[in-house]
CSV table of C-alpha atoms in Angstrom, one decimal:
chain,number,residue,atom,x,y,z
A,30,MET,CA,53.2,-18.5,-13.8
A,31,ALA,CA,53.0,-18.8,-10.0
A,32,SER,CA,53.5,-22.3,-8.6
A,33,GLY,CA,51.4,-23.7,-5.8
A,34,SER,CA,54.1,-22.8,-3.2
A,35,ASP,CA,54.2,-19.2,-4.5
A,36,LEU,CA,50.4,-18.8,-3.8
A,37,VAL,CA,48.7,-18.7,-0.5
A,38,THR,CA,45.0,-19.4,-0.2
A,39,PHE,CA,42.9,-17.7,2.4
A,40,ASN,CA,39.4,-18.6,3.2
A,41,VAL,CA,37.5,-15.7,4.7
A,42,GLY,CA,34.0,-16.8,5.8
A,43,GLY,CA,33.8,-19.2,2.8
A,44,LYS,CA,35.2,-16.7,0.3
A,45,ILE,CA,38.5,-17.7,-1.3
A,46,TYR,CA,41.4,-15.4,-1.9
A,47,GLN,CA,44.7,-16.3,-3.5
A,48,VAL,CA,47.7,-14.1,-2.8
A,49,LEU,CA,51.4,-14.3,-3.9
A,50,ARG,CA,53.9,-14.8,-1.1
A,51,GLU,CA,56.3,-12.7,-3.1
A,52,PRO,CA,56.0,-9.7,-3.2
A,53,THR,CA,52.5,-9.2,-1.7
A,54,LEU,CA,53.0,-10.8,1.7
A,55,SER,CA,56.7,-10.3,2.0
A,56,LEU,CA,56.3,-6.5,2.0
A,57,HIS,CA,54.7,-6.8,5.4
A,58,PRO,CA,56.6,-9.2,7.5
A,59,ASN,CA,54.7,-8.3,10.7
A,60,SER,CA,51.3,-8.8,9.1
A,61,LEU,CA,49.2,-11.6,10.6
A,62,LEU,CA,48.6,-12.9,7.0
A,63,THR,CA,52.3,-13.1,6.4
A,64,GLN,CA,52.9,-15.0,9.6
A,65,LEU,CA,50.1,-17.4,8.9
A,66,ALA,CA,51.5,-18.1,5.5
A,67,GLU,CA,55.0,-18.7,6.9
A,68,ASP,CA,53.6,-21.2,9.4
A,69,LYS,CA,51.8,-23.2,6.7
A,70,GLN,CA,54.0,-24.6,4.0
A,71,ASP,CA,51.4,-26.8,2.2
A,72,ASP,CA,48.8,-25.7,-0.3
A,73,LYS,CA,45.8,-26.1,1.9
A,74,GLU,CA,43.5,-23.1,2.6
A,75,ILE,CA,44.2,-20.9,5.6
A,76,PHE,CA,41.0,-20.1,7.4
A,77,VAL,CA,40.9,-16.4,8.5
A,78,GLU,CA,38.3,-14.6,10.6
A,79,GLY,CA,37.6,-11.4,8.8
A,80,ASP,CA,35.0,-9.2,7.1
A,81,GLN,CA,34.4,-10.5,3.5
A,82,ASP,CA,33.4,-7.0,2.4
A,83,LEU,CA,36.6,-5.4,3.7
A,84,PHE,CA,39.2,-8.1,3.1
A,85,ASN,CA,39.9,-6.9,-0.4
A,86,TYR,CA,41.2,-3.6,1.1
A,87,VAL,CA,43.5,-5.5,3.4
A,88,LEU,CA,45.0,-7.3,0.4
A,89,ALA,CA,45.2,-4.0,-1.5
A,90,TYR,CA,47.3,-2.5,1.3
A,91,HIS,CA,49.5,-5.6,1.3
A,92,ARG,CA,50.1,-5.1,-2.5
A,93,ASP,CA,50.3,-1.4,-2.9
A,94,ARG,CA,50.6,0.2,0.6
A,95,LYS,CA,47.7,2.3,-0.5
A,96,ILE,CA,43.9,1.8,-0.4
A,97,ILE,CA,41.5,3.5,-2.8
A,98,LEU,CA,38.1,3.7,-1.1
A,99,PRO,CA,34.7,4.2,-2.8
A,100,PRO,CA,32.4,6.6,-1.0
A,101,ASN,CA,30.2,3.9,0.4
A,102,ILE,CA,33.0,2.3,2.4
A,103,SER,CA,33.9,3.5,5.8
A,104,ALA,CA,37.5,4.4,6.2
A,105,ALA,CA,37.3,3.7,10.0
A,106,ALA,CA,35.9,0.2,9.3
A,107,VAL,CA,38.8,-0.5,6.9
A,108,GLN,CA,41.3,0.8,9.4
A,109,GLN,CA,39.9,-1.4,12.1
A,110,GLU,CA,40.1,-4.4,9.7
A,111,LEU,CA,43.7,-3.6,8.9
A,112,LYS,CA,44.6,-3.5,12.6
A,113,ARG,CA,43.0,-6.9,13.0
A,114,PHE,CA,45.7,-8.2,10.7
A,115,GLY,CA,48.5,-6.2,12.3
A,116,LEU,CA,48.5,-3.3,9.8
A,117,ASP,CA,48.2,0.4,10.3
A,118,ALA,CA,47.6,2.6,7.3
A,119,LYS,CA,48.5,6.2,7.4
A,120,THR,CA,45.8,8.8,6.6
A,121,GLU,CA,47.5,9.7,3.3
A,122,GLU,CA,47.6,6.0,2.3
A,123,MET,CA,43.8,5.8,2.3
A,124,VAL,CA,42.2,7.9,-0.4
A,125,ARG,CA,38.7,8.3,-1.8
A,126,ASP,CA,38.1,7.4,-5.5
A,127,GLY,CA,36.7,10.5,-7.1
A,128,ALA,CA,35.5,8.4,-10.1
A,129,TYR,CA,32.6,7.1,-8.0
A,130,TYR,CA,31.1,10.5,-7.3
A,131,PRO,CA,29.6,11.3,-10.7
A,132,SER,CA,27.8,7.9,-10.7
A,133,MET,CA,26.6,8.4,-7.1
A,134,LEU,CA,25.3,11.9,-7.9
A,135,LYS,CA,23.5,10.4,-10.9
A,136,GLN,CA,21.9,7.8,-8.7
A,137,ILE,CA,20.9,10.4,-6.1
A,138,ASP,CA,19.3,12.5,-8.9
A,139,GLN,CA,17.4,9.5,-10.1
A,140,LEU,CA,16.2,8.7,-6.6
A,141,VAL,CA,15.1,12.2,-6.1
A,142,ALA,CA,13.3,12.2,-9.4
A,143,ASN,CA,11.6,8.9,-8.6
A,144,GLN,CA,10.5,10.2,-5.2
A,145,LYS,CA,9.1,13.3,-6.9
A,146,ASN,CA,7.2,11.2,-9.4
A,147,LEU,CA,5.8,9.0,-6.6
A,148,LEU,CA,4.7,12.1,-4.6
A,149,GLN,CA,3.1,13.7,-7.7
A,150,LYS,CA,1.2,10.5,-8.5
A,151,GLN,CA,0.0,10.3,-4.9
A,152,GLN,CA,-1.1,13.9,-5.1
A,153,ASN,CA,-2.9,13.3,-8.3
A,154,GLN,CA,-4.7,10.2,-6.9
A,155,ASN,CA,-5.7,12.3,-3.8
A,156,ALA,CA,-7.1,15.0,-6.1
A,157,ALA,CA,-9.1,12.4,-8.1
A,158,ALA,CA,-10.5,10.9,-4.9
A,159,HIS,CA,-11.5,14.4,-3.6
A,160,LEU,CA,-13.0,15.4,-6.9
A,161,MET,CA,-14.9,12.1,-7.1
A,162,SER,CA,-16.3,12.7,-3.6
A,163,ILE,CA,-17.6,16.2,-4.2
A,164,THR,CA,-18.9,15.2,-7.7
A,165,ALA,CA,-20.9,12.3,-6.2
A,166,GLN,CA,-22.3,14.6,-3.6
A,167,ALA,CA,-23.4,17.1,-6.2
A,168,LEU,CA,-24.9,14.3,-8.3
A,169,MET,CA,-26.9,13.0,-5.3
A,170,GLU,CA,-28.2,16.5,-4.6
A,171,LYS,CA,-29.2,17.0,-8.2
A,172,SER,CA,-30.8,13.6,-8.3
A,173,ALA,CA,-33.0,14.5,-5.3
A,174,LYS,CA,-34.4,17.4,-7.3
A,175,GLY,CA,-35.0,15.3,-10.5
A,176,ASN,CA,-37.2,12.5,-11.6
A,177,GLY,CA,-34.8,9.7,-11.3
A,178,GLU,CA,-33.8,9.6,-15.0
A,179,GLN,CA,-30.4,10.4,-16.4
A,180,ILE,CA,-28.4,12.9,-14.4
A,181,SER,CA,-25.5,14.9,-15.9
A,182,ILE,CA,-23.2,17.3,-14.2
A,183,SER,CA,-20.4,19.6,-15.4
A,184,PHE,CA,-17.4,20.8,-13.5
A,185,ASP,CA,-18.9,24.2,-13.0
A,186,GLU,CA,-21.9,22.7,-11.3
A,187,VAL,CA,-19.6,20.7,-9.0
A,188,VAL,CA,-17.8,23.9,-8.1
A,189,GLN,CA,-21.1,25.7,-7.6
A,190,ASN,CA,-22.4,22.9,-5.3
A,191,LYS,CA,-19.2,22.7,-3.3
A,192,PHE,CA,-18.2,26.4,-3.0
A,193,GLY,CA,-21.4,28.2,-3.7
A,194,SER,CA,-19.9,30.2,-6.5
A,195,THR,CA,-18.5,29.9,-10.0
A,196,SER,CA,-16.8,33.2,-10.1
A,197,SER,CA,-13.5,33.4,-12.0
A,198,GLU,CA,-11.6,33.4,-8.8
A,199,GLN,CA,-13.4,30.5,-7.4
A,200,ARG,CA,-13.2,28.5,-10.6
A,201,SER,CA,-9.4,29.2,-10.9
A,202,PHE,CA,-9.0,28.0,-7.3
A,203,ALA,CA,-10.9,24.8,-8.0
A,204,PHE,CA,-9.0,24.2,-11.2
A,205,SER,CA,-5.7,24.6,-9.4
A,206,CYS,CA,-6.8,22.0,-6.8
A,207,PHE,CA,-7.8,19.4,-9.4
A,208,LYS,CA,-5.9,20.1,-12.6
A,209,GLY,CA,-3.6,17.1,-12.2
A,210,PHE,CA,-6.2,14.7,-11.0
A,211,GLU,CA,-5.6,11.1,-12.2
A,212,GLN,CA,-8.5,10.6,-14.6
A,213,MET,CA,-8.5,6.8,-14.6
A,214,HIS,CA,-8.6,6.7,-10.9
A,215,PHE,CA,-11.5,9.1,-10.9
A,216,LYS,CA,-13.4,7.2,-13.6
A,217,GLU,CA,-13.0,3.8,-11.9
A,218,SER,CA,-14.1,5.1,-8.5
A,219,MET,CA,-17.0,7.0,-10.0
A,220,ALA,CA,-18.1,4.0,-12.0
A,221,ALA,CA,-18.0,1.7,-8.9
A,222,TRP,CA,-19.9,4.2,-6.8
A,223,ALA,CA,-22.6,4.7,-9.6
A,224,ALA,CA,-23.0,0.9,-9.9
A,225,SER,CA,-23.5,0.6,-6.2
A,226,ILE,CA,-26.6,2.8,-6.4
A,227,GLY,CA,-28.0,1.3,-9.6
A,228,TYR,CA,-26.6,3.7,-12.2
A,229,GLN,CA,-24.2,3.4,-15.1
A,230,ALA,CA,-21.7,6.2,-15.4
A,231,THR,CA,-20.4,7.8,-18.6
A,232,PHE,CA,-17.8,10.4,-18.8
A,233,TRP,CA,-16.5,13.3,-20.8
A,234,PRO,CA,-15.3,12.7,-24.4
A,235,HIS,CA,-11.9,11.2,-24.8
A,236,GLY,CA,-9.1,13.8,-25.4
A,237,THR,CA,-11.0,16.7,-23.8
A,238,ASN,CA,-10.4,18.3,-20.4
A,239,PRO,CA,-13.6,18.2,-18.3
A,240,LEU,CA,-12.2,21.0,-16.0
A,241,ARG,CA,-11.9,23.4,-18.9
A,242,ASN,CA,-15.2,22.7,-20.7
A,243,LYS,CA,-17.9,24.7,-19.0
A,244,ASP,CA,-20.8,23.3,-21.0
A,245,SER,CA,-20.1,19.6,-21.5
A,246,PRO,CA,-21.1,17.1,-18.8
A,247,MET,CA,-18.2,15.7,-16.8
A,248,VAL,CA,-20.2,12.8,-15.6
A,249,SER,CA,-23.6,11.4,-16.7
A,250,LEU,CA,-25.5,8.7,-14.7
A,251,THR,CA,-28.1,6.5,-16.4
A,252,PRO,CA,-30.4,4.2,-14.3
A,253,VAL,CA,-29.6,0.5,-14.9
A,254,ALA,CA,-32.8,-1.3,-16.2
């Protein structure tokens, strides 16, 4: 077991490192760390100005004359830190650790997947907001022609009111625009709008797709007594 005199304690910005005099420091007699250790014979900490994130690589070079760098660490930054302490690693002495790449690729794939999910969710919310808007417009126009009692409207009627046609081509286009709409977002927005004009909104049966059912109402409004 190393004695106190065998160990040198460096304090780098408050972070403590303990290093063996032999063989770690003695391998590099011209190193600033070696010189500091030689000048200080007691067991007190030696305060060193350095980069906490890079100092481990300085010690690694002292030990092994080789540095294995993960992909997220700059080789130029490590080289600069080495020079601060009187060391100069050759290019072949600084290598990238290939073991990091699979995990990094996995992280990147996960980030891309998360971004796609967020984008898809935003698109679905936008579709719901647009569908709610044109549905509300169609309901208002239908209400103006009625007697103020319950108003019901299907997706086909919304398409007809918006585009002036329910041809197969027009309906397919409308379906492609709204097929992924976020149903809860649509219902909450529609219910809030209906309440603001004195109606209660009810919606299509649970488990059914209102865009595919031509005959069933998508939304029904009933006056609040």
